[in-house]
């Protein structure tokens, strides 16, 4: 699917950018609480944090792609191609968030999302902003959590339709360097105290119009970055 996320891919090449199971993660040491609180990222957008895939959603997603999207919307659509483009879009958006260059995201992020992101990002400290930067090669797990179809039949002559895909990315800062040094990567690093401050989860939601004769590019209407350990600390 060459046209999928083509704007994201172009920017990447030119710019180079529920709560369930949390109880299984060990709590941060007591002496680190104050430091963790100062560095903790606030919620970028009002959207529930998603960490793990849903078995039911996974089945529904497959059905949606195979029996709705490909036959009726886009015969070339492949989820693996979409995920590839979504990773690059994540890197592009994160780099703009770090630099505070949100105006450069107008063609990639929806106006409503930008309006919600701007006041939050502007209040972040430099330490907090730096935490938003994502290197695509540091992503160790990514999956579409939910694929939805929306219709608008207000116009009797033209049915408007959109596809919306919520993506989840698990990122370990410094993973690329660890691999280059030949270090063994623990499969459960997200639950290990020595890695918890470096493991981030990103929730991004992508939307594209597939109305006949009015197809659009993929845009992002949700962008959230957080650490699972921060959610644990909040719940204590």
mmCIF file of C-alpha atoms in Angstrom, residues 1-138:
data_model
loop_
_atom_site.group_PDB
_atom_site.id
_atom_site.type_symbol
_atom_site.label_atom_id
_atom_site.label_comp_id
_atom_site.label_asym_id
_atom_site.label_seq_id
_atom_site.Cartn_x
_atom_site.Cartn_y
_atom_site.Cartn_z
ATOM 1 C CA UNK A 1 0.000 0.000 0.000
ATOM 2 C CA UNK A 2 2.327 2.680 -1.310
ATOM 3 C CA UNK A 3 0.038 5.626 -0.639
ATOM 4 C CA UNK A 4 -0.630 4.637 2.976
ATOM 5 C CA UNK A 5 0.812 7.263 5.294
ATOM 6 C CA UNK A 6 2.810 8.690 2.391
ATOM 7 C CA UNK A 7 2.978 12.118 4.027
ATOM 8 C CA UNK A 8 4.361 10.544 7.188
ATOM 9 C CA UNK A 9 6.946 8.642 5.186
ATOM 10 C CA UNK A 10 8.019 11.758 3.283
ATOM 11 C CA UNK A 11 8.430 13.796 6.464
ATOM 12 C CA UNK A 12 10.365 10.983 8.060
ATOM 13 C CA UNK A 13 12.764 10.764 5.153
ATOM 14 C CA UNK A 14 13.307 14.510 5.020
ATOM 15 C CA UNK A 15 13.105 15.343 8.715
ATOM 16 C CA UNK A 16 14.447 12.112 10.424
ATOM 17 C CA UNK A 17 11.612 11.635 13.382
ATOM 18 C CA UNK A 18 -6.121 -1.332 30.082
ATOM 19 C CA UNK A 19 -4.499 -0.413 32.952
ATOM 20 C CA UNK A 20 -4.817 -4.146 33.339
ATOM 21 C CA UNK A 21 -1.698 -6.172 34.122
ATOM 22 C CA UNK A 22 -0.044 -3.124 35.674
ATOM 23 C CA UNK A 23 -0.039 -4.922 38.989
ATOM 24 C CA UNK A 24 2.555 -7.289 37.556
ATOM 25 C CA UNK A 25 5.096 -4.449 37.393
ATOM 26 C CA UNK A 26 7.157 -3.850 40.560
ATOM 27 C CA UNK A 27 6.832 -0.448 42.221
ATOM 28 C CA UNK A 28 9.587 2.117 41.999
ATOM 29 C CA UNK A 29 11.824 2.295 45.100
ATOM 30 C CA UNK A 30 10.568 4.726 47.770
ATOM 31 C CA UNK A 31 13.683 6.914 47.589
ATOM 32 C CA UNK A 32 13.079 7.582 43.903
ATOM 33 C CA UNK A 33 9.527 8.866 44.325
ATOM 34 C CA UNK A 34 10.386 12.562 44.447
ATOM 35 C CA UNK A 35 12.645 12.385 41.407
ATOM 36 C CA UNK A 36 10.052 10.351 39.520
ATOM 37 C CA UNK A 37 7.349 12.895 40.329
ATOM 38 C CA UNK A 38 9.452 15.776 38.962
ATOM 39 C CA UNK A 39 10.197 13.930 35.729
ATOM 40 C CA UNK A 40 6.759 12.416 35.229
ATOM 41 C CA UNK A 41 5.015 13.367 31.995
ATOM 42 C CA UNK A 42 1.561 14.883 32.327
ATOM 43 C CA UNK A 43 -1.158 13.535 30.055
ATOM 44 C CA UNK A 44 -0.729 15.119 26.649
ATOM 45 C CA UNK A 45 -4.348 14.461 25.676
ATOM 46 C CA UNK A 46 -7.538 13.313 27.337
ATOM 47 C CA UNK A 47 -7.450 9.707 26.178
ATOM 48 C CA UNK A 48 -7.411 6.489 28.244
ATOM 49 C CA UNK A 49 -3.980 4.845 28.402
ATOM 50 C CA UNK A 50 -3.757 1.597 26.430
ATOM 51 C CA UNK A 51 -0.914 -0.813 27.135
ATOM 52 C CA UNK A 52 -1.746 -4.338 25.973
ATOM 53 C CA UNK A 53 -3.620 -5.778 22.996
ATOM 54 C CA UNK A 54 -7.149 -7.102 23.340
ATOM 55 C CA UNK A 55 -7.786 -10.617 22.025
ATOM 56 C CA UNK A 56 -11.331 -9.690 21.045
ATOM 57 C CA UNK A 57 -10.203 -6.517 19.269
ATOM 58 C CA UNK A 58 -7.509 -8.448 17.423
ATOM 59 C CA UNK A 59 -10.134 -10.755 15.940
ATOM 60 C CA UNK A 60 -12.421 -7.841 15.095
ATOM 61 C CA UNK A 61 -9.510 -5.968 13.489
ATOM 62 C CA UNK A 62 -8.734 -8.905 11.210
ATOM 63 C CA UNK A 63 -12.370 -9.181 10.153
ATOM 64 C CA UNK A 64 -12.577 -5.427 9.520
ATOM 65 C CA UNK A 65 -9.488 -5.438 7.298
ATOM 66 C CA UNK A 66 -10.327 -8.584 5.363
ATOM 67 C CA UNK A 67 -14.056 -8.097 4.854
ATOM 68 C CA UNK A 68 -14.586 -4.325 4.843
ATOM 69 C CA UNK A 69 -11.437 -2.269 4.205
ATOM 70 C CA UNK A 70 -9.835 -4.350 1.478
ATOM 71 C CA UNK A 71 -12.998 -5.284 -0.478
ATOM 72 C CA UNK A 72 -14.703 -1.878 -0.283
ATOM 73 C CA UNK A 73 -12.195 0.843 0.703
ATOM 74 C CA UNK A 74 -8.637 -0.006 -0.339
ATOM 75 C CA UNK A 75 -7.779 -3.292 -2.030
ATOM 76 C CA UNK A 76 -4.047 -2.715 -1.439
ATOM 77 C CA UNK A 77 -4.321 -2.076 2.302
ATOM 78 C CA UNK A 78 -1.897 -4.164 4.374
ATOM 79 C CA UNK A 79 -1.680 -3.751 8.138
ATOM 80 C CA UNK A 80 2.074 -4.381 8.120
ATOM 81 C CA UNK A 81 2.554 -1.477 5.695
ATOM 82 C CA UNK A 82 0.377 0.738 7.851
ATOM 83 C CA UNK A 83 2.344 -0.144 11.005
ATOM 84 C CA UNK A 84 5.610 0.625 9.186
ATOM 85 C CA UNK A 85 4.338 4.093 8.234
ATOM 86 C CA UNK A 86 2.836 4.657 11.686
ATOM 87 C CA UNK A 87 6.241 4.067 13.322
ATOM 88 C CA UNK A 88 7.822 6.685 11.104
ATOM 89 C CA UNK A 89 4.956 9.091 11.821
ATOM 90 C CA UNK A 90 5.541 8.556 15.553
ATOM 91 C CA UNK A 91 9.200 9.514 15.163
ATOM 92 C CA UNK A 92 8.306 12.641 13.155
ATOM 93 C CA UNK A 93 5.635 13.826 15.596
ATOM 94 C CA UNK A 94 7.755 13.118 18.673
ATOM 95 C CA UNK A 95 10.672 15.135 17.309
ATOM 96 C CA UNK A 96 8.373 18.110 16.652
ATOM 97 C CA UNK A 97 6.917 17.842 20.149
ATOM 98 C CA UNK A 98 10.405 17.906 21.663
ATOM 99 C CA UNK A 99 11.274 21.043 19.703
ATOM 100 C CA UNK A 100 7.893 22.651 20.317
ATOM 101 C CA UNK A 101 7.430 22.904 16.538
ATOM 102 C CA UNK A 102 3.750 22.017 16.556
ATOM 103 C CA UNK A 103 2.945 24.359 13.676
ATOM 104 C CA UNK A 104 4.946 22.050 11.413
ATOM 105 C CA UNK A 105 2.501 19.256 12.229
ATOM 106 C CA UNK A 106 -0.552 20.940 10.704
ATOM 107 C CA UNK A 107 -0.643 18.546 7.747
ATOM 108 C CA UNK A 108 -0.125 15.468 9.914
ATOM 109 C CA UNK A 109 -2.050 16.152 13.143
ATOM 110 C CA UNK A 110 -5.674 17.324 13.200
ATOM 111 C CA UNK A 111 -6.441 20.899 14.346
ATOM 112 C CA UNK A 112 -8.399 19.689 17.382
ATOM 113 C CA UNK A 113 -5.506 17.494 18.503
ATOM 114 C CA UNK A 114 -2.990 20.319 18.033
ATOM 115 C CA UNK A 115 -5.191 22.669 20.050
ATOM 116 C CA UNK A 116 -5.185 20.171 22.919
ATOM 117 C CA UNK A 117 -1.473 19.387 22.667
ATOM 118 C CA UNK A 118 -0.079 22.931 22.443
ATOM 119 C CA UNK A 119 -0.827 24.227 25.972
ATOM 120 C CA UNK A 120 0.426 20.993 27.545
ATOM 121 C CA UNK A 121 3.661 20.828 25.549
ATOM 122 C CA UNK A 122 4.404 24.522 26.180
ATOM 123 C CA UNK A 123 4.351 23.911 29.949
ATOM 124 C CA UNK A 124 6.739 20.937 29.870
ATOM 125 C CA UNK A 125 10.234 21.292 31.262
ATOM 126 C CA UNK A 126 13.164 20.478 28.974
ATOM 127 C CA UNK A 127 13.650 17.207 30.860
ATOM 128 C CA UNK A 128 10.035 16.268 30.242
ATOM 129 C CA UNK A 129 10.161 17.282 26.574
ATOM 130 C CA UNK A 130 13.233 15.157 26.029
ATOM 131 C CA UNK A 131 11.255 12.146 27.196
ATOM 132 C CA UNK A 132 8.900 12.610 24.242
ATOM 133 C CA UNK A 133 11.600 11.925 21.657
ATOM 134 C CA UNK A 134 11.177 8.518 20.049
ATOM 135 C CA UNK A 135 13.698 6.757 17.832
ATOM 136 C CA UNK A 136 11.929 4.326 15.510
ATOM 137 C CA UNK A 137 14.598 1.689 16.117
ATOM 138 C CA UNK A 138 13.900 1.833 19.880
#
